């Protein structure tokens, strides 16, 4: 099942790239370590083998520990004042204007761990499923570590934001009265892990660079499959569900994958058409487990792209972050003389036009159908924010266009006036006012 696990025989290896470019190191691997291999002085020491499923990011940290290098990051010890403020924020975690950026600062960069643990505990899932607290905490820490903090957008803060949005959706009346504890557990875990070990580039990039993940998953939902298998790897490594019957554990892994795979934006129209058909025929039955699962898929899709529906102060930050990640990919493609992916060229695109297009063709159709399903104050608030945000980006676009148009004529006018003055000095004939008119006509 864990098809993207790589095998290595010693610590300190160079990541295998399999015809991909050298800046992509996102492979999972089983790490086998032998201390003192080939050394006489160390040959009497007991041989140690360490078997761990590691993302590349966590491998670097773990290999330092195996070599005896001290940890670079101290244990997370929060000031009591900050802890108190974070706790106060958690009391309002169901508010749509929840500021995940502030919460991440108040938790010393541990927003995903703190938020997910709080929600699991609030729903009583830790006690209900008899989850071992040490295993759960270890799982959440490893999940957060496996998000790449150097990604401008696809990082642990985004995962925490999606998890908070998912919580808001699951509290909506249509779902709150129907979801089972299993549904809620899977919904929260899927939100927390939906972009696990994201490399900061998109699927077309992995395909055109012949990355091994693209080959492994046959160019279909490449990233989403990797996120899912990475999440399963951590569940098994920590043994979070090891106390459950094997069949139940496997079923939960499969359902988790079904939710994460639904976030593939290339399949947006498929899910949206199915959702629209259900709503048109009014045949959604929330007592049906498959229908509830489908609604969880739609809720996670909404949560994943809900940034345009947040208040402007939050939405604008997310827009800038995702565009920065797009442009970074475009810069890499230019550097390696690859065709630049759509929306990734910083010369041809702006934050505003990318966001306006995304809202028009992706977000608005999805959230309009969600509002048909759940016509609540939250749905209307989201649509309202999206309309205002779209108008704000349009206004900024017009301002930028006006400024650029003013700069260009003024520069051109200066050049023309200089030429006119020079001509007046030489001929004493034509006035400086007549030259620009003739220039504009030509």
Short mmCIF file of C-alpha atoms in Angstrom, two decimals, residues 162-375:
data_model
loop_
_atom_site.label_atom_id
_atom_site.label_comp_id
_atom_site.label_asym_id
_atom_site.label_seq_id
_atom_site.Cartn_x
_atom_site.Cartn_y
_atom_site.Cartn_z
CA UNK A 162 -8.56 23.85 6.58
CA UNK A 163 -9.14 21.85 9.78
CA UNK A 164 -10.81 24.87 11.43
CA UNK A 165 -13.01 25.41 8.35
CA UNK A 166 -13.92 21.71 8.30
CA UNK A 167 -15.01 22.03 11.93
CA UNK A 168 -17.22 24.98 11.02
CA UNK A 169 -18.88 22.99 8.23
CA UNK A 170 -19.44 19.90 10.37
CA UNK A 171 -21.24 22.12 12.90
CA UNK A 172 -23.77 23.22 10.30
CA UNK A 173 -27.26 21.92 11.20
CA UNK A 174 -27.60 19.66 8.16
CA UNK A 175 -24.43 17.78 9.10
CA UNK A 176 -24.27 18.18 12.88
CA UNK A 177 -27.48 16.20 13.41
CA UNK A 178 -26.40 13.38 11.08
CA UNK A 179 -22.66 12.81 11.29
CA UNK A 180 -21.46 9.88 13.35
CA UNK A 181 -18.39 9.97 15.59
CA UNK A 182 -16.54 7.99 12.92
CA UNK A 183 -17.46 10.59 10.29
CA UNK A 184 -16.19 13.40 12.50
CA UNK A 185 -12.93 11.61 13.32
CA UNK A 186 -12.24 10.95 9.64
CA UNK A 187 -13.23 14.49 8.67
CA UNK A 188 -10.80 16.08 11.13
CA UNK A 189 -7.93 13.71 10.31
CA UNK A 190 -8.44 14.19 6.57
CA UNK A 191 -8.39 17.96 6.96
CA UNK A 192 -5.21 17.85 9.06
CA UNK A 193 -3.35 15.55 6.64
CA UNK A 194 -4.85 16.53 3.27
CA UNK A 195 -1.63 18.18 1.98
CA UNK A 196 0.91 16.18 3.98
CA UNK A 197 4.49 16.39 2.68
CA UNK A 198 3.46 18.76 -0.14
CA UNK A 199 6.57 19.69 -2.17
CA UNK A 200 5.38 23.19 -3.08
CA UNK A 201 4.91 22.40 -6.77
CA UNK A 202 1.87 21.08 -8.62
CA UNK A 203 1.08 17.82 -10.40
CA UNK A 204 1.92 19.00 -13.95
CA UNK A 205 5.38 19.96 -12.69
CA UNK A 206 5.96 16.47 -11.26
CA UNK A 207 4.77 14.91 -14.51
CA UNK A 208 6.91 16.97 -16.85
CA UNK A 209 10.03 16.47 -14.69
CA UNK A 210 9.48 12.69 -14.70
CA UNK A 211 9.31 12.58 -10.93
CA UNK A 212 9.01 9.06 -9.57
CA UNK A 213 5.74 9.89 -7.76
CA UNK A 214 4.15 10.76 -11.09
CA UNK A 215 5.23 7.38 -12.44
CA UNK A 216 4.15 5.56 -9.30
CA UNK A 217 0.63 7.00 -9.40
CA UNK A 218 0.39 6.96 -13.20
CA UNK A 219 -0.01 10.73 -13.48
CA UNK A 220 -3.36 10.59 -11.68
CA UNK A 221 -4.00 12.53 -8.46
CA UNK A 222 -0.26 12.28 -7.84
CA UNK A 223 -0.02 14.68 -4.90
CA UNK A 224 -3.28 13.58 -3.30
CA UNK A 225 -2.23 9.93 -3.42
CA UNK A 226 1.09 10.89 -1.83
CA UNK A 227 -0.65 12.89 0.91
CA UNK A 228 -2.90 9.94 1.66
CA UNK A 229 -0.14 7.32 1.71
CA UNK A 230 2.00 9.63 3.85
CA UNK A 231 -0.84 9.94 6.35
CA UNK A 232 -1.32 6.17 6.43
CA UNK A 233 2.41 5.77 6.98
CA UNK A 234 2.23 7.96 10.08
CA UNK A 235 -0.88 6.20 11.39
CA UNK A 236 0.92 2.87 11.16
CA UNK A 237 4.21 4.15 12.47
CA UNK A 238 2.62 5.63 15.58
CA UNK A 239 0.15 2.74 15.96
CA UNK A 240 -2.66 5.21 16.60
CA UNK A 241 -5.30 2.70 15.49
CA UNK A 242 -3.36 -0.46 16.36
CA UNK A 243 -5.80 -1.29 19.17
CA UNK A 244 -8.72 -1.40 16.74
CA UNK A 245 -9.71 -4.54 14.81
CA UNK A 246 -7.54 -4.83 11.69
CA UNK A 247 -10.53 -4.60 9.35
CA UNK A 248 -11.79 -1.40 11.01
CA UNK A 249 -8.34 0.17 10.79
CA UNK A 250 -8.00 -0.69 7.10
CA UNK A 251 -11.47 0.66 6.34
CA UNK A 252 -10.65 3.93 8.08
CA UNK A 253 -7.44 4.22 6.03
CA UNK A 254 -9.42 3.70 2.83
CA UNK A 255 -12.07 6.24 3.78
CA UNK A 256 -9.38 8.70 4.77
CA UNK A 257 -7.90 8.26 1.29
CA UNK A 258 -11.28 8.80 -0.35
CA UNK A 259 -11.63 12.13 1.44
CA UNK A 260 -8.11 13.33 0.63
CA UNK A 261 -8.38 12.28 -3.02
CA UNK A 262 -11.51 14.43 -3.33
CA UNK A 263 -9.34 17.54 -2.92
CA UNK A 264 -7.79 17.00 -6.36
CA UNK A 265 -8.74 20.25 -8.08
CA UNK A 266 -8.52 18.59 -11.51
CA UNK A 267 -11.60 16.54 -10.57
CA UNK A 268 -13.56 19.56 -9.40
CA UNK A 269 -16.18 19.37 -12.14
CA UNK A 270 -16.86 15.68 -11.50
CA UNK A 271 -17.68 16.26 -7.84
CA UNK A 272 -19.56 19.47 -8.52
CA UNK A 273 -21.75 17.86 -11.18
CA UNK A 274 -22.58 14.97 -8.86
CA UNK A 275 -23.37 17.38 -6.03
CA UNK A 276 -25.58 19.52 -8.27
CA UNK A 277 -27.44 16.44 -9.50
CA UNK A 278 -28.15 15.30 -5.94
CA UNK A 279 -29.46 18.74 -5.06
CA UNK A 280 -31.61 18.97 -8.18
CA UNK A 281 -33.13 15.56 -7.50
CA UNK A 282 -33.35 16.23 -3.75
CA UNK A 283 -32.24 12.67 -3.05
CA UNK A 284 -29.49 13.17 -0.47
CA UNK A 285 -30.24 10.89 2.46
CA UNK A 286 -28.09 11.66 5.48
CA UNK A 287 -28.95 8.34 7.11
CA UNK A 288 -27.08 6.74 4.20
CA UNK A 289 -23.40 6.28 5.06
CA UNK A 290 -22.24 6.74 1.45
CA UNK A 291 -24.19 9.99 1.15
CA UNK A 292 -22.70 11.30 4.39
CA UNK A 293 -19.25 10.39 3.13
CA UNK A 294 -19.89 12.27 -0.11
CA UNK A 295 -20.96 15.33 1.85
CA UNK A 296 -17.75 15.09 3.89
CA UNK A 297 -15.85 15.06 0.60
CA UNK A 298 -17.67 18.22 -0.50
CA UNK A 299 -17.10 19.84 2.88
CA UNK A 300 -13.37 19.11 2.68
CA UNK A 301 -13.26 20.48 -0.86
CA UNK A 302 -14.89 23.68 0.38
CA UNK A 303 -12.55 23.89 3.36
CA UNK A 304 -9.51 23.41 1.13
CA UNK A 305 -10.33 26.41 -1.08
CA UNK A 306 -12.25 28.60 1.37
CA UNK A 307 -9.64 31.38 1.46
CA UNK A 308 -11.65 33.66 -0.88
CA UNK A 309 -14.57 33.34 1.56
CA UNK A 310 -12.66 34.59 4.58
CA UNK A 311 -12.68 38.24 5.73
CA UNK A 312 -10.49 40.44 3.53
CA UNK A 313 -7.67 40.76 6.08
CA UNK A 314 -7.23 36.97 6.14
CA UNK A 315 -8.14 36.25 2.53
CA UNK A 316 -5.61 38.74 1.17
CA UNK A 317 -2.78 37.10 3.12
CA UNK A 318 -3.67 33.66 1.77
CA UNK A 319 -3.94 35.01 -1.77
CA UNK A 320 -0.47 36.51 -1.58
CA UNK A 321 0.98 33.30 -0.13
CA UNK A 322 -0.45 30.97 -2.77
CA UNK A 323 0.61 33.33 -5.57
CA UNK A 324 4.11 33.47 -4.13
CA UNK A 325 4.27 29.67 -4.26
CA UNK A 326 3.01 29.69 -7.87
CA UNK A 327 5.65 32.22 -8.87
CA UNK A 328 8.40 30.27 -7.14
CA UNK A 329 7.49 27.26 -9.26
CA UNK A 330 7.50 29.44 -12.37
CA UNK A 331 10.96 30.72 -11.51
CA UNK A 332 12.23 27.13 -11.19
CA UNK A 333 10.66 26.22 -14.53
CA UNK A 334 12.33 29.20 -16.22
CA UNK A 335 15.67 28.38 -14.62
CA UNK A 336 15.56 24.84 -16.00
CA UNK A 337 14.11 25.94 -19.35
CA UNK A 338 10.80 24.18 -18.82
CA UNK A 339 7.46 25.43 -20.10
CA UNK A 340 6.09 27.74 -17.42
CA UNK A 341 2.86 26.40 -15.92
CA UNK A 342 -0.34 28.49 -16.09
CA UNK A 343 -0.56 31.12 -13.31
CA UNK A 344 3.13 30.60 -12.44
CA UNK A 345 4.63 33.36 -14.57
CA UNK A 346 5.17 36.42 -12.38
CA UNK A 347 5.56 38.61 -15.48
CA UNK A 348 2.24 37.66 -17.06
CA UNK A 349 0.13 37.37 -13.88
CA UNK A 350 -0.76 39.35 -10.77
CA UNK A 351 -2.25 38.30 -7.46
CA UNK A 352 -5.46 40.10 -8.39
CA UNK A 353 -6.11 38.52 -11.78
CA UNK A 354 -5.27 35.05 -10.44
CA UNK A 355 -7.71 35.48 -7.55
CA UNK A 356 -10.50 36.94 -9.68
CA UNK A 357 -10.22 34.04 -12.11
CA UNK A 358 -10.12 31.48 -9.30
CA UNK A 359 -13.22 32.93 -7.65
CA UNK A 360 -15.14 33.16 -10.92
CA UNK A 361 -14.45 29.70 -12.27
CA UNK A 362 -13.71 27.55 -9.21
CA UNK A 363 -14.83 28.98 -5.87
CA UNK A 364 -18.13 30.66 -6.75
CA UNK A 365 -19.71 27.60 -8.47
CA UNK A 366 -18.71 25.35 -5.56
CA UNK A 367 -19.89 27.59 -2.75
CA UNK A 368 -23.12 28.43 -4.57
CA UNK A 369 -24.01 24.74 -4.55
CA UNK A 370 -22.91 24.38 -0.93
CA UNK A 371 -25.28 27.22 -0.04
CA UNK A 372 -28.09 25.35 -1.79
CA UNK A 373 -27.36 22.35 0.41
CA UNK A 374 -26.81 24.30 3.61
CA UNK A 375 -28.62 27.63 3.37
#
